[in-house]
PDB file of C-alpha atoms in Angstrom:
ATOM      1  CA  MET A   1     101.758  20.637  -7.916  1.00 82.00           C
ATOM      2  CA  LEU A   2      99.611  24.340  -7.704  1.00 92.00           C
ATOM      3  CA  LEU A   3      96.478  24.205  -5.236  1.00 91.00           C
ATOM      4  CA  ASP A   4      93.869  24.814  -8.506  1.00 90.00           C
ATOM      5  CA  GLU A   5      95.445  21.853  -9.490  1.00 94.00           C
ATOM      6  CA  VAL A   6      95.558  20.016  -6.263  1.00 94.00           C
ATOM      7  CA  ILE A   7      91.814  20.837  -6.134  1.00 94.00           C
ATOM      8  CA  ASP A   8      90.976  20.224  -9.739  1.00 93.00           C
ATOM      9  CA  LYS A   9      91.879  16.427  -8.777  1.00 92.00           C
ATOM     10  CA  ALA A  10      90.271  16.254  -5.570  1.00 92.00           C
ATOM     11  CA  PHE A  11      87.115  17.488  -7.975  1.00 91.00           C
ATOM     12  CA  ASP A  12      87.393  14.765  -9.979  1.00 89.00           C
ATOM     13  CA  TYR A  13      88.500  12.354  -7.051  1.00 88.00           C
ATOM     14  CA  ARG A  14      85.456  10.204  -6.877  1.00 84.00           C
ATOM     15  CA  GLY A  15      86.207   9.624  -2.900  1.00 88.00           C
ATOM     16  CA  ASN A  16      86.835  11.335   0.861  1.00 93.00           C
ATOM     17  CA  VAL A  17      89.515  13.504   0.873  1.00 95.00           C
ATOM     18  CA  THR A  18      90.928  15.888   3.850  1.00 96.00           C
ATOM     19  CA  VAL A  19      90.763  19.389   3.264  1.00 97.00           C
ATOM     20  CA  VAL A  20      93.892  20.934   5.545  1.00 97.00           C
ATOM     21  CA  LYS A  21      93.280  24.345   6.586  1.00 98.00           C
ATOM     22  CA  THR A  22      96.104  26.926   6.766  1.00 97.00           C
ATOM     23  CA  ASP A  23      95.060  27.365  11.134  1.00 98.00           C
ATOM     24  CA  GLY A  24      95.654  23.868  11.070  1.00 97.00           C
ATOM     25  CA  SER A  25      92.424  22.473  11.095  1.00 97.00           C
ATOM     26  CA  GLU A  26      90.869  19.573   9.227  1.00 97.00           C
ATOM     27  CA  THR A  27      88.084  18.452   7.053  1.00 96.00           C
ATOM     28  CA  VAL A  28      87.350  15.260   6.285  1.00 96.00           C
ATOM     29  CA  GLY A  29      84.601  14.498   3.766  1.00 95.00           C
ATOM     30  CA  TYR A  30      83.771  14.457  -0.018  1.00 95.00           C
ATOM     31  CA  LEU A  31      84.461  17.428  -2.466  1.00 95.00           C
ATOM     32  CA  PHE A  32      81.711  17.901  -4.248  1.00 95.00           C
ATOM     33  CA  ASN A  33      81.714  21.360  -6.093  1.00 95.00           C
ATOM     34  CA  ARG A  34      84.574  24.292  -6.535  1.00 96.00           C
ATOM     35  CA  ASN A  35      84.012  28.197  -7.973  1.00 96.00           C
ATOM     36  CA  ARG A  36      87.519  29.163  -9.307  1.00 93.00           C
ATOM     37  CA  ASP A  37      85.924  32.209 -11.328  1.00 95.00           C
ATOM     38  CA  ALA A  38      84.315  33.404  -7.986  1.00 96.00           C
ATOM     39  CA  ALA A  39      85.481  36.864  -6.664  1.00 97.00           C
ATOM     40  CA  ALA A  40      86.623  34.837  -3.563  1.00 96.00           C
ATOM     41  CA  PRO A  41      86.916  31.182  -4.872  1.00 96.00           C
ATOM     42  CA  PHE A  42      85.862  28.761  -2.496  1.00 97.00           C
ATOM     43  CA  VAL A  43      84.914  24.609  -2.624  1.00 97.00           C
ATOM     44  CA  GLN A  44      81.974  22.782  -1.231  1.00 97.00           C
ATOM     45  CA  MET A  45      82.336  19.531   1.055  1.00 96.00           C
ATOM     46  CA  PHE A  46      80.054  16.885   2.663  1.00 95.00           C
ATOM     47  CA  ASP A  47      81.445  15.665   6.121  1.00 93.00           C
ATOM     48  CA  LEU A  48      81.633  11.755   6.829  1.00 90.00           C
ATOM     49  CA  ASP A  49      78.234  12.465   8.570  1.00 91.00           C
ATOM     50  CA  GLY A  50      76.864  13.993   5.150  1.00 89.00           C
ATOM     51  CA  ALA A  51      76.229  17.102   6.370  1.00 89.00           C
ATOM     52  CA  GLY A  52      76.916  20.535   4.542  1.00 86.00           C
ATOM     53  CA  PRO A  53      77.398  21.426   2.013  1.00 95.00           C
ATOM     54  CA  ILE A  54      80.665  22.926   3.763  1.00 96.00           C
ATOM     55  CA  SER A  55      82.034  25.790   1.802  1.00 97.00           C
ATOM     56  CA  ILE A  56      86.196  26.862   2.294  1.00 98.00           C
ATOM     57  CA  PRO A  57      88.099  29.190   0.860  1.00 98.00           C
ATOM     58  CA  TYR A  58      90.848  28.566  -1.534  1.00 97.00           C
ATOM     59  CA  SER A  59      92.840  31.247   0.677  1.00 97.00           C
ATOM     60  CA  ASP A  60      91.498  29.326   3.949  1.00 98.00           C
ATOM     61  CA  ILE A  61      93.183  26.095   2.126  1.00 97.00           C
ATOM     62  CA  ARG A  62      96.634  24.809   3.038  1.00 96.00           C
ATOM     63  CA  THR A  63      96.852  20.846   1.350  1.00 96.00           C
ATOM     64  CA  ILE A  64      94.442  18.422   0.301  1.00 96.00           C
ATOM     65  CA  ARG A  65      94.785  14.816   1.190  1.00 95.00           C
ATOM     66  CA  PHE A  66      93.373  12.009  -0.934  1.00 93.00           C
ATOM     67  CA  THR A  67      92.332   9.966   2.569  1.00 90.00           C
ATOM     68  CA  GLY A  68      89.359   8.024   0.710  1.00 78.00           C
ATOM     69  CA  ARG A  69      89.052   5.235  -1.750  1.00 73.00           C
ATOM     70  CA  ASP A  70      87.824   6.632  -4.837  1.00 64.00           C
ATOM     71  CA  ALA A  71      84.695   4.276  -5.389  1.00 63.00           C
ATOM     72  CA  ALA A  72      85.104   4.615  -8.941  1.00 62.00           C
ATOM     73  CA  ALA A  73      88.941   3.488  -9.496  1.00 65.00           C
ATOM     74  CA  GLY A  74      89.530   1.191 -12.152  1.00 65.00           C
ATOM     75  CA  ASN A  75      85.306   1.395 -12.981  1.00 63.00           C
ATOM     76  CA  SER A  76      86.188   2.818 -17.121  1.00 67.00           C
ATOM     77  CA  TYR A  77      84.400   1.842 -19.834  1.00 72.00           C
ATOM     78  CA  ALA A  78      87.814   0.619 -21.145  1.00 73.00           C
ATOM     79  CA  ALA A  79      88.465  -1.588 -17.761  1.00 72.00           C
ATOM     80  CA  TRP A  80      85.037  -2.676 -18.180  1.00 71.00           C
ATOM     81  CA  LEU A  81      85.744  -3.754 -21.463  1.00 80.00           C
ATOM     82  CA  ARG A  82      88.390  -5.903 -20.665  1.00 81.00           C
ATOM     83  CA  ALA A  83      86.296  -7.510 -18.026  1.00 81.00           C
ATOM     84  CA  LYS A  84      83.475  -8.409 -19.827  1.00 84.00           C
ATOM     85  CA  GLU A  85      85.836 -10.194 -22.875  1.00 88.00           C
ATOM     86  CA  ALA A  86      87.631 -11.718 -20.644  1.00 88.00           C
ATOM     87  CA  LYS A  87      84.599 -13.744 -19.182  1.00 87.00           C
ATOM     88  CA  ALA A  88      83.324 -14.305 -22.459  1.00 86.00           C
ATOM     89  CA  ALA A  89      86.551 -16.081 -23.396  1.00 86.00           C
ATOM     90  CA  GLN A  90      86.651 -17.751 -20.373  1.00 86.00           C
ATOM     91  CA  HIS A  91      82.686 -18.915 -20.929  1.00 75.00           C
ATOM     92  CA  PRO A  92      82.043 -19.285 -24.718  1.00 66.00           C
ATOM     93  CA  GLU A  93      78.292 -19.191 -26.225  1.00 64.00           C
ATOM     94  CA  LYS A  94      78.054 -23.262 -27.246  1.00 58.00           C
ATOM     95  CA  GLY A  95      77.039 -22.719 -30.942  1.00 55.00           C
ATOM     96  CA  SER A  96      77.600 -19.889 -31.227  1.00 56.00           C
ATOM     97  CA  ASP A  97      79.431 -18.340 -33.586  1.00 56.00           C
ATOM     98  CA  PRO A  98      82.275 -15.677 -32.542  1.00 58.00           C
ATOM     99  CA  THR A  99      81.260 -13.812 -36.455  1.00 61.00           C
ATOM    100  CA  PRO A 100      77.936 -14.122 -37.170  1.00 60.00           C
ATOM    101  CA  SER A 101      76.360 -13.056 -40.826  1.00 59.00           C
ATOM    102  CA  ARG A 102      75.092  -9.990 -42.121  1.00 66.00           C
ATOM    103  CA  GLY A 103      72.505 -11.925 -43.851  1.00 66.00           C
ATOM    104  CA  ALA A 104      72.841 -12.922 -47.052  1.00 56.00           C
TER     105      ALA A 104
END
């Protein structure tokens, strides 16, 4: 996978990542911005303590590891709807008609 693709996935990820730099150092935190169209493309992130924003040029990034839990995993609308339907199936309302009329 190309670095641009990894960065895009890290940007969409809603958990912490570890940016491994070309000098071997690592920065752990939340990647919240990237600009591949800048003269010198970069990412921005907040570290684990909330310090930042920290800007890291693409040219300094060796790889990115997805090290934190994605806080939004499983929280899509489809997942919410499935959970709601499952709950409704377990606890149907008494006396309710599942197909209410739309008027006469």
